[in-house]
mmCIF file of C-alpha atoms and ligand atoms in Angstrom:
data_model
loop_
_atom_site.group_PDB
_atom_site.id
_atom_site.type_symbol
_atom_site.label_atom_id
_atom_site.label_comp_id
_atom_site.label_asym_id
_atom_site.label_seq_id
_atom_site.Cartn_x
_atom_site.Cartn_y
_atom_site.Cartn_z
ATOM 1 C CA UNK Z 1 11.469 14.050 -7.992
ATOM 2 C CA UNK Z 2 14.524 16.026 -6.069
ATOM 3 C CA UNK Z 3 12.763 16.959 -3.059
ATOM 4 C CA UNK Z 4 10.736 14.272 -1.432
ATOM 5 C CA UNK Z 5 8.554 14.598 1.315
ATOM 6 C CA UNK Z 6 7.366 10.980 2.837
ATOM 7 C CA UNK Z 7 3.406 11.499 5.159
ATOM 8 C CA UNK Z 8 3.268 8.832 7.281
ATOM 9 C CA UNK Z 9 6.562 7.306 7.138
ATOM 10 C CA UNK Z 10 6.336 4.812 10.104
ATOM 11 C CA UNK Z 11 3.946 2.649 8.253
ATOM 12 C CA UNK Z 12 3.823 -0.626 6.493
ATOM 13 C CA UNK Z 13 4.772 0.893 3.138
ATOM 14 C CA UNK Z 14 6.528 4.053 4.439
ATOM 15 C CA UNK Z 15 8.859 2.193 6.742
ATOM 16 C CA UNK Z 16 10.549 0.728 3.053
ATOM 17 C CA UNK Z 17 9.689 3.349 1.167
ATOM 18 C CA UNK Z 18 11.745 6.048 2.818
ATOM 19 C CA UNK Z 19 15.217 3.842 2.738
ATOM 20 C CA UNK Z 20 14.383 2.944 -1.082
ATOM 21 C CA UNK Z 21 14.097 6.452 -2.225
ATOM 22 C CA UNK Z 22 16.963 7.489 -0.277
ATOM 23 C CA UNK Z 23 19.340 4.928 -1.977
ATOM 24 C CA UNK Z 24 18.342 6.480 -5.336
ATOM 25 C CA UNK Z 25 17.406 10.135 -4.238
ATOM 26 C CA UNK Z 26 19.970 10.645 -1.593
ATOM 27 C CA UNK Z 27 19.701 10.526 2.374
ATOM 28 C CA UNK Z 28 18.899 14.282 2.718
ATOM 29 C CA UNK Z 29 16.218 14.497 -0.201
ATOM 30 C CA UNK Z 30 13.712 12.411 1.351
ATOM 31 C CA UNK Z 31 12.121 14.135 4.479
ATOM 32 C CA UNK Z 32 10.406 11.689 6.045
ATOM 33 C CA UNK Z 33 7.423 12.399 8.443
ATOM 34 C CA UNK Z 34 5.142 10.717 11.059
ATOM 35 C CA UNK Z 35 2.529 11.314 13.714
ATOM 36 C CA UNK Z 36 4.269 9.293 15.987
ATOM 37 C CA UNK Z 37 7.551 10.919 17.411
ATOM 38 C CA UNK Z 38 8.369 7.598 19.469
ATOM 39 C CA UNK Z 39 9.514 5.495 16.277
ATOM 40 C CA UNK Z 40 11.627 8.692 15.301
ATOM 41 C CA UNK Z 41 15.143 6.498 15.462
ATOM 42 C CA UNK Z 42 14.066 3.766 13.451
ATOM 43 C CA UNK Z 43 12.312 6.040 11.150
ATOM 44 C CA UNK Z 44 14.651 8.765 10.795
ATOM 45 C CA UNK Z 45 17.662 5.859 10.049
ATOM 46 C CA UNK Z 46 19.860 7.955 8.048
ATOM 47 C CA UNK Z 47 18.266 11.068 6.729
ATOM 48 C CA UNK Z 48 15.781 13.987 7.818
ATOM 49 C CA UNK Z 49 13.122 13.275 10.061
ATOM 50 C CA UNK Z 50 9.757 15.665 10.976
ATOM 51 C CA UNK Z 51 6.925 15.004 13.165
ATOM 52 C CA UNK Z 52 3.883 15.911 11.632
ATOM 53 C CA UNK Z 53 0.079 15.625 11.898
ATOM 54 C CA UNK Z 54 -0.898 15.607 8.060
ATOM 55 C CA UNK Z 55 -4.018 16.817 9.167
ATOM 56 C CA UNK Z 56 -2.268 19.853 10.240
ATOM 57 C CA UNK Z 57 -2.303 21.769 6.831
ATOM 58 C CA UNK Z 58 -0.149 24.869 8.735
ATOM 59 C CA UNK Z 59 2.586 22.937 9.658
ATOM 60 C CA UNK Z 60 2.405 20.635 6.586
ATOM 61 C CA UNK Z 61 2.929 23.488 4.640
ATOM 62 C CA UNK Z 62 5.505 24.715 6.383
ATOM 63 C CA UNK Z 63 7.443 21.755 6.027
ATOM 64 C CA UNK Z 64 6.985 21.738 2.136
ATOM 65 C CA UNK Z 65 8.516 25.469 2.008
ATOM 66 C CA UNK Z 66 11.472 24.702 4.542
ATOM 67 C CA UNK Z 67 12.538 21.500 2.291
ATOM 68 C CA UNK Z 68 11.597 22.762 -0.765
ATOM 69 C CA UNK Z 69 9.466 20.024 -1.603
ATOM 70 C CA UNK Z 70 8.274 19.147 -5.154
ATOM 71 C CA UNK Z 71 6.940 15.289 -4.671
ATOM 72 C CA UNK Z 72 4.130 14.277 -1.777
ATOM 73 C CA UNK Z 73 3.951 10.779 -0.995
ATOM 74 C CA UNK Z 74 0.905 10.643 1.034
ATOM 75 C CA UNK Z 75 0.616 7.221 2.732
ATOM 76 C CA UNK Z 76 -1.693 8.618 5.646
ATOM 77 C CA UNK Z 77 -4.560 5.965 5.683
ATOM 78 C CA UNK Z 78 -6.644 3.771 8.504
ATOM 79 C CA UNK Z 79 -6.731 0.084 6.778
ATOM 80 C CA UNK Z 80 -10.056 -1.244 5.919
ATOM 81 C CA UNK Z 81 -11.135 -3.299 9.030
ATOM 82 C CA UNK Z 82 -9.534 -0.597 11.277
ATOM 83 C CA UNK Z 83 -11.773 1.820 9.495
ATOM 84 C CA UNK Z 84 -15.293 -0.275 10.683
ATOM 85 C CA UNK Z 85 -14.396 0.267 14.196
ATOM 86 C CA UNK Z 86 -14.305 4.498 13.911
ATOM 87 C CA UNK Z 87 -15.806 5.457 10.073
ATOM 88 C CA UNK Z 88 -15.817 8.744 11.353
ATOM 89 C CA UNK Z 89 -12.661 9.070 12.247
ATOM 90 C CA UNK Z 90 -11.282 7.077 9.122
ATOM 91 C CA UNK Z 91 -12.688 9.476 6.723
ATOM 92 C CA UNK Z 92 -11.492 12.194 8.396
ATOM 93 C CA UNK Z 93 -7.487 10.800 8.791
ATOM 94 C CA UNK Z 94 -7.972 9.472 4.989
ATOM 95 C CA UNK Z 95 -9.407 12.208 3.323
ATOM 96 C CA UNK Z 96 -7.710 14.994 5.629
ATOM 97 C CA UNK Z 97 -4.292 14.065 4.634
ATOM 98 C CA UNK Z 98 -5.613 13.735 1.246
ATOM 99 C CA UNK Z 99 -6.952 17.165 0.431
ATOM 100 C CA UNK Z 100 -3.796 18.562 2.440
ATOM 101 C CA UNK Z 101 -1.751 17.029 -0.017
ATOM 102 C CA UNK Z 102 -3.657 17.923 -2.841
ATOM 103 C CA UNK Z 103 -4.040 21.783 -1.893
ATOM 104 C CA UNK Z 104 -0.460 22.047 -0.392
ATOM 105 C CA UNK Z 105 0.725 20.394 -4.008
ATOM 106 C CA UNK Z 106 -0.975 22.573 -5.890
ATOM 107 C CA UNK Z 107 -0.110 25.643 -3.861
ATOM 108 C CA UNK Z 108 3.599 24.786 -3.858
ATOM 109 C CA UNK Z 109 4.036 22.940 -7.391
ATOM 110 C CA UNK Z 110 4.272 19.343 -6.203
ATOM 111 C CA UNK Z 111 3.459 16.046 -7.870
ATOM 112 C CA UNK Z 112 1.254 13.969 -5.508
ATOM 113 C CA UNK Z 113 1.300 10.335 -4.967
ATOM 114 C CA UNK Z 114 -1.506 8.369 -3.198
ATOM 115 C CA UNK Z 115 -2.248 4.824 -2.900
ATOM 116 C CA UNK Z 116 -5.193 3.580 -4.003
ATOM 117 C CA UNK Z 117 -6.290 -0.029 -3.540
ATOM 118 C CA UNK Z 118 -8.267 -3.571 -4.173
ATOM 119 C CA UNK Z 119 -10.583 -1.936 -1.943
ATOM 120 C CA UNK Z 120 -11.944 1.133 -4.298
ATOM 121 C CA UNK Z 121 -13.795 -1.833 -5.842
ATOM 122 C CA UNK Z 122 -17.189 -2.905 -4.639
ATOM 123 C CA UNK Z 123 -19.552 -5.726 -4.845
ATOM 124 C CA UNK Z 124 -21.024 -5.301 -8.680
ATOM 125 C CA UNK Z 125 -17.473 -5.093 -10.113
ATOM 126 C CA UNK Z 126 -16.586 -7.841 -12.485
ATOM 127 C CA UNK Z 127 -14.578 -10.022 -10.341
ATOM 128 C CA UNK Z 128 -12.377 -11.716 -12.235
ATOM 129 C CA UNK Z 129 -9.461 -9.834 -14.548
ATOM 130 C CA UNK Z 130 -11.276 -6.553 -13.130
ATOM 131 C CA UNK Z 131 -10.672 -4.116 -15.835
ATOM 132 C CA UNK Z 132 -8.729 -0.582 -15.239
ATOM 133 C CA UNK Z 133 -11.947 1.285 -16.277
ATOM 134 C CA UNK Z 134 -15.138 -0.338 -14.743
ATOM 135 C CA UNK Z 135 -17.716 0.221 -11.778
ATOM 136 C CA UNK Z 136 -16.697 1.253 -8.610
ATOM 137 C CA UNK Z 137 -19.416 1.413 -6.410
ATOM 138 C CA UNK Z 138 -17.191 0.752 -3.520
ATOM 139 C CA UNK Z 139 -19.869 1.351 -0.450
ATOM 140 C CA UNK Z 140 -19.349 -1.145 1.784
ATOM 141 C CA UNK Z 141 -16.124 0.099 3.800
ATOM 142 C CA UNK Z 142 -15.286 3.499 4.868
ATOM 143 C CA UNK Z 143 -11.941 3.046 3.273
ATOM 144 C CA UNK Z 144 -13.104 1.752 -0.172
ATOM 145 C CA UNK Z 145 -15.303 4.954 -0.204
ATOM 146 C CA UNK Z 146 -12.236 7.047 0.836
ATOM 147 C CA UNK Z 147 -10.082 5.461 -1.637
ATOM 148 C CA UNK Z 148 -12.791 6.194 -4.651
ATOM 149 C CA UNK Z 149 -13.049 9.662 -3.432
ATOM 150 C CA UNK Z 150 -9.172 10.028 -3.459
ATOM 151 C CA UNK Z 151 -8.967 8.705 -7.251
ATOM 152 C CA UNK Z 152 -11.732 11.043 -8.321
ATOM 153 C CA UNK Z 153 -10.258 13.971 -6.332
ATOM 154 C CA UNK Z 154 -6.677 13.311 -7.305
ATOM 155 C CA UNK Z 155 -7.816 13.516 -11.338
ATOM 156 C CA UNK Z 156 -9.889 16.574 -10.800
ATOM 157 C CA UNK Z 157 -6.638 18.290 -9.177
ATOM 158 C CA UNK Z 158 -4.715 17.133 -12.466
ATOM 159 C CA UNK Z 159 -7.502 18.280 -14.795
ATOM 160 C CA UNK Z 160 -8.522 21.630 -13.104
ATOM 161 C CA UNK Z 161 -5.335 22.684 -11.965
ATOM 162 C CA UNK Z 162 -2.664 20.774 -13.746
ATOM 163 C CA UNK Z 163 -1.256 19.294 -10.629
ATOM 164 C CA UNK Z 164 0.642 15.825 -11.401
ATOM 165 C CA UNK Z 165 -1.287 13.312 -9.360
ATOM 166 C CA UNK Z 166 -0.372 9.782 -10.374
ATOM 167 C CA UNK Z 167 -1.280 6.444 -8.618
ATOM 168 C CA UNK Z 168 -1.924 3.016 -7.941
ATOM 169 C CA UNK Z 169 -4.407 0.614 -6.609
ATOM 170 C CA UNK Z 170 -2.199 -1.514 -4.441
ATOM 171 C CA UNK Z 171 -3.336 -5.318 -3.659
ATOM 172 C CA UNK Z 172 -2.485 -6.372 -0.235
ATOM 173 C CA UNK Z 173 1.127 -6.070 0.480
ATOM 174 C CA UNK Z 174 3.311 -8.834 2.157
ATOM 175 C CA UNK Z 175 6.310 -7.372 3.469
ATOM 176 C CA UNK Z 176 8.873 -8.621 6.400
ATOM 177 C CA UNK Z 177 9.871 -5.089 7.919
ATOM 178 C CA UNK Z 178 6.428 -3.634 9.734
ATOM 179 C CA UNK Z 179 3.651 -5.227 10.032
ATOM 180 C CA UNK Z 180 0.426 -4.171 8.337
ATOM 181 C CA UNK Z 181 -2.485 -2.999 11.203
ATOM 182 C CA UNK Z 182 -6.105 -3.478 10.628
ATOM 183 C CA UNK Z 183 -6.279 -4.319 6.978
ATOM 184 C CA UNK Z 184 -8.051 -7.477 5.107
ATOM 185 C CA UNK Z 185 -5.425 -8.689 3.552
ATOM 186 C CA UNK Z 186 -3.218 -8.985 6.990
ATOM 187 C CA UNK Z 187 -3.204 -12.814 6.982
ATOM 188 C CA UNK Z 188 -0.973 -13.231 3.954
ATOM 189 C CA UNK Z 189 1.374 -11.523 6.656
ATOM 190 C CA UNK Z 190 0.558 -12.976 9.407
ATOM 191 C CA UNK Z 191 0.433 -16.215 8.227
ATOM 192 C CA UNK Z 192 4.173 -16.068 7.561
ATOM 193 C CA UNK Z 193 5.226 -15.195 11.316
ATOM 194 C CA UNK Z 194 3.231 -17.792 12.303
ATOM 195 C CA UNK Z 195 4.628 -20.680 10.497
ATOM 196 C CA UNK Z 196 7.901 -19.556 11.309
ATOM 197 C CA UNK Z 197 7.475 -19.498 14.964
ATOM 198 C CA UNK Z 198 4.194 -22.240 15.702
ATOM 199 C CA UNK Z 199 4.546 -24.368 12.394
ATOM 200 C CA UNK Z 200 0.423 -23.384 12.440
ATOM 201 C CA UNK Z 201 -1.860 -20.607 11.751
ATOM 202 C CA UNK Z 202 -5.579 -19.643 12.242
ATOM 203 C CA UNK Z 203 -7.063 -17.850 9.439
ATOM 204 C CA UNK Z 204 -9.191 -15.596 9.747
ATOM 205 C CA UNK Z 205 -10.444 -15.354 6.013
ATOM 206 C CA UNK Z 206 -12.155 -18.578 4.704
ATOM 207 C CA UNK Z 207 -10.824 -21.164 2.074
ATOM 208 C CA UNK Z 208 -11.285 -20.191 -1.680
ATOM 209 C CA UNK Z 209 -11.326 -16.824 -0.896
ATOM 210 C CA UNK Z 210 -9.090 -14.664 -3.647
ATOM 211 C CA UNK Z 211 -7.544 -11.636 -3.429
ATOM 212 C CA UNK Z 212 -4.393 -10.000 -5.046
ATOM 213 C CA UNK Z 213 -1.615 -9.823 -3.372
ATOM 214 C CA UNK Z 214 2.096 -8.340 -3.887
ATOM 215 C CA UNK Z 215 5.680 -8.606 -2.202
ATOM 216 C CA UNK Z 216 6.892 -5.407 -1.196
ATOM 217 C CA UNK Z 217 10.019 -5.206 -3.439
ATOM 218 C CA UNK Z 218 7.408 -4.975 -6.484
ATOM 219 C CA UNK Z 219 4.964 -2.115 -4.897
ATOM 220 C CA UNK Z 220 8.204 0.033 -4.330
ATOM 221 C CA UNK Z 221 9.422 -0.606 -8.000
ATOM 222 C CA UNK Z 222 5.676 0.445 -9.077
ATOM 223 C CA UNK Z 223 5.408 3.777 -7.182
ATOM 224 C CA UNK Z 224 9.095 5.073 -8.405
ATOM 225 C CA UNK Z 225 8.646 3.803 -11.984
ATOM 226 C CA UNK Z 226 4.871 5.601 -12.179
ATOM 227 C CA UNK Z 227 6.454 8.725 -10.744
ATOM 228 C CA UNK Z 228 9.305 8.843 -12.952
ATOM 229 C CA UNK Z 229 7.363 7.835 -15.902
ATOM 230 C CA UNK Z 230 6.706 10.202 -19.331
ATOM 231 C CA UNK Z 231 3.824 11.927 -18.364
ATOM 232 C CA UNK Z 232 2.706 11.813 -22.509
ATOM 233 C CA UNK Z 233 2.574 7.952 -22.086
ATOM 234 C CA UNK Z 234 0.137 8.017 -18.938
ATOM 235 C CA UNK Z 235 -3.315 7.894 -20.213
ATOM 236 C CA UNK Z 236 -4.655 7.323 -16.919
ATOM 237 C CA UNK Z 237 -3.508 8.361 -13.032
ATOM 238 C CA UNK Z 238 -5.529 7.645 -10.673
ATOM 239 C CA UNK Z 239 -5.894 5.060 -10.406
ATOM 240 C CA UNK Z 240 -3.409 2.051 -12.065
ATOM 241 C CA UNK Z 241 -4.631 -1.487 -11.931
ATOM 242 C CA UNK Z 242 -1.243 -3.363 -10.686
ATOM 243 C CA UNK Z 243 -0.977 -6.829 -9.755
ATOM 244 C CA UNK Z 244 1.462 -9.670 -8.980
ATOM 245 C CA UNK Z 245 -0.409 -12.735 -7.882
ATOM 246 C CA UNK Z 246 -3.931 -14.051 -6.921
ATOM 247 C CA UNK Z 247 -4.319 -16.696 -4.135
ATOM 248 C CA UNK Z 248 -6.619 -17.890 -1.513
ATOM 249 C CA UNK Z 249 -5.667 -19.020 1.787
ATOM 250 C CA UNK Z 250 -5.217 -22.685 0.636
ATOM 251 C CA UNK Z 251 -2.934 -21.897 -2.024
ATOM 252 C CA UNK Z 252 -0.552 -19.401 0.096
ATOM 253 C CA UNK Z 253 -0.252 -22.711 2.675
ATOM 254 C CA UNK Z 254 0.354 -25.022 0.033
ATOM 255 C CA UNK Z 255 3.489 -22.947 -0.809
ATOM 256 C CA UNK Z 256 4.265 -22.434 2.402
ATOM 257 C CA UNK Z 257 4.521 -26.423 2.909
ATOM 258 C CA UNK Z 258 6.841 -26.963 -0.397
ATOM 259 C CA UNK Z 259 9.321 -25.421 3.198
ATOM 260 C CA UNK Z 260 7.991 -26.446 6.055
ATOM 261 C CA UNK Z 261 5.948 -29.816 5.361
ATOM 262 C CA UNK Z 262 4.405 -30.119 8.447
ATOM 263 C CA UNK Z 263 2.365 -26.619 8.476
ATOM 264 C CA UNK Z 264 -1.021 -26.389 9.678
ATOM 265 C CA UNK Z 265 -3.595 -24.257 8.934
ATOM 266 C CA UNK Z 266 -6.946 -24.026 10.741
ATOM 267 C CA UNK Z 267 -9.668 -21.250 10.377
ATOM 268 C CA UNK Z 268 -11.586 -18.755 12.189
ATOM 269 C CA UNK Z 269 -13.396 -16.491 10.100
ATOM 270 C CA UNK Z 270 -13.586 -12.721 11.241
ATOM 271 C CA UNK Z 271 -17.284 -11.643 9.556
ATOM 272 C CA UNK Z 272 -16.511 -8.475 9.371
ATOM 273 C CA UNK Z 273 -12.932 -9.012 7.483
ATOM 274 C CA UNK Z 274 -14.679 -11.853 5.304
ATOM 275 C CA UNK Z 275 -17.313 -9.561 4.101
ATOM 276 C CA UNK Z 276 -14.742 -7.167 2.964
ATOM 277 C CA UNK Z 277 -12.723 -9.866 1.110
ATOM 278 C CA UNK Z 278 -15.941 -10.829 -0.282
ATOM 279 C CA UNK Z 279 -16.715 -7.536 -1.797
ATOM 280 C CA UNK Z 280 -13.072 -7.204 -3.554
ATOM 281 C CA UNK Z 281 -12.032 -8.360 -7.060
ATOM 282 C CA UNK Z 282 -10.720 -11.615 -6.809
ATOM 283 C CA UNK Z 283 -7.553 -10.291 -9.425
ATOM 284 C CA UNK Z 284 -7.309 -7.299 -11.329
ATOM 285 C CA UNK Z 285 -6.282 -6.805 -14.924
ATOM 286 C CA UNK Z 286 -3.247 -4.587 -14.963
ATOM 287 C CA UNK Z 287 -2.584 -4.152 -18.834
ATOM 288 C CA UNK Z 288 -2.792 -0.393 -18.792
ATOM 289 C CA UNK Z 289 -0.164 -0.134 -16.237
ATOM 290 C CA UNK Z 290 2.174 -2.688 -18.412
ATOM 291 C CA UNK Z 291 1.437 -0.753 -21.311
ATOM 292 C CA UNK Z 292 1.564 2.846 -20.301
ATOM 293 C CA UNK Z 293 4.720 2.616 -17.789
ATOM 294 C CA UNK Z 294 6.167 -0.584 -18.210
ATOM 295 C CA UNK Z 295 4.905 -2.187 -14.390
ATOM 296 C CA UNK Z 296 6.557 -5.949 -14.275
ATOM 297 C CA UNK Z 297 6.368 -7.630 -11.188
ATOM 298 C CA UNK Z 298 8.935 -9.779 -10.664
ATOM 299 C CA UNK Z 299 7.765 -12.214 -7.453
ATOM 300 C CA UNK Z 300 5.253 -14.775 -7.678
ATOM 301 C CA UNK Z 301 3.790 -16.789 -5.069
ATOM 302 C CA UNK Z 302 6.592 -19.229 -5.257
ATOM 303 C CA UNK Z 303 9.665 -16.379 -5.132
ATOM 304 C CA UNK Z 304 7.849 -14.483 -2.276
ATOM 305 C CA UNK Z 305 7.071 -17.189 0.167
ATOM 306 C CA UNK Z 306 10.877 -18.602 -0.244
ATOM 307 C CA UNK Z 307 12.008 -15.078 0.652
ATOM 308 C CA UNK Z 308 9.143 -14.675 3.273
ATOM 309 C CA UNK Z 309 9.819 -17.626 4.946
ATOM 310 C CA UNK Z 310 13.881 -16.793 4.685
ATOM 311 C CA UNK Z 311 13.719 -13.018 6.227
ATOM 312 C CA UNK Z 312 11.034 -13.611 8.994
ATOM 313 C CA UNK Z 313 12.861 -16.763 9.771
ATOM 314 C CA UNK Z 314 16.400 -14.636 10.106
ATOM 315 C CA UNK Z 315 14.210 -12.066 12.569
ATOM 316 C CA UNK Z 316 13.293 -14.906 14.560
ATOM 317 C CA UNK Z 317 17.078 -16.327 14.972
ATOM 318 C CA UNK Z 318 18.214 -13.086 15.740
ATOM 319 C CA UNK Z 319 15.883 -11.785 18.096
ATOM 320 C CA UNK Z 320 15.642 -15.017 19.711
ATOM 321 C CA UNK Z 321 12.119 -14.131 21.378
ATOM 322 C CA UNK Z 322 8.832 -14.997 20.370
ATOM 323 C CA UNK Z 323 7.640 -13.366 17.358
ATOM 324 C CA UNK Z 324 5.260 -10.036 17.260
ATOM 325 C CA UNK Z 325 2.170 -11.724 17.007
HETATM 326 N N1 LIG R 401 -4.123 -4.234 2.360
HETATM 327 C C1 LIG R 401 -5.581 -3.280 2.454
HETATM 328 C C2 LIG R 401 -6.689 -3.753 3.484
HETATM 329 O O1 LIG R 401 -6.725 -4.980 3.778
HETATM 330 C C3 LIG R 401 -6.316 -3.590 1.268
HETATM 331 O O2 LIG R 401 -5.581 -2.208 0.497
HETATM 332 O O3 LIG R 401 -7.220 -3.035 3.915
#
C-alpha cells in the first residue's frame, strides 16, 4: 500500500483507521474522504481530506486519479438497526459505495477492502464457533443482505478481473473515539459512557444474548495485517471470520464491576435490535484468519474493559461536561 483512500473517514472505524494508517504510511499517503464536510478539521487531522459522496462515481474516480491511489478502504455503510428504518436507502448507500469501489478499483488497478460483519450470518447459521465457510442466509436485515452481497461481489471481482479484494467479518467494535451509530452491538460501547457518567446502564439487549465483540486496536491491526498479507497464502478473501471475545450483557457488566463495584445494570429491550442479535452468531471460529495471515488479537474482555473505562473516564474529566449519550 502506497497511496491509500479511505471512504467514510468520519465514522467509527475511519476516525481511528486514518491516523493509524498515517503513522505507518505517512500523512500525505492517506487521503481521508467523507460525505460530511462539517467534521473536516477533525477528520483531516494532519493529512489530505476531500469531501466525497462515494455514490458519485465521477468525483470518486477523479480523486483516485488525482492522488494515484492504489488501495481503497470502503468504510461507507448504514448499520443494522438504522438500515431497518430505511431499507431502500441502506441498500442504495451500502451497495452503491461497494460497486463504485470495485468498479473504480478495477479501472485503476487498486486493491479494495470492504468490511463484512457478523451480520453476514443468519438465523440458520450454526451459532457457536460459526465456521468460516457455512450457510449464509442472512435475510432478516438489509444490512446482512448487503454484507453477503458485498462478500460475493468482491470475490467475483477477484476471480473475474483480478482485483485484489480482501475483507474481514468484524464483530461489534468497541472504541472510545467516535460513537457507532445505529448498530445492534452499540450497547457494548454505550455501557462504558453510562457506567462512567451515571454508574448505571439500561441495556436494550437481553441478558444471555452472546455476540462477538472486538476492541478497536485489534480491528485496526487486523485490517493492515490482512492487506499486507502474502497473497499466495490466502485461500479465502471475502471475507474472513475474526474473533477476540464473546460476551452477554451480564458478563460485560461483571467486568465493569471489577473496577466500579456499585455499577448497576437494568434492561429495556429493543425488539428490533434483539431480533437482529438473536439471528447472529454467539461466537465465530477464526482459525482460517489465524492460519492464512497470522490474525492474533491482543485484547480480551478484562483488558478491553480496563482501557475503555480509563479512556472514557479521561474524556469525562477533561470536558467536565456530561458525556454524549
Ligand atoms: N456493529 C454492527 C451492527 O451492529 C455489526 O457489524 O450493526
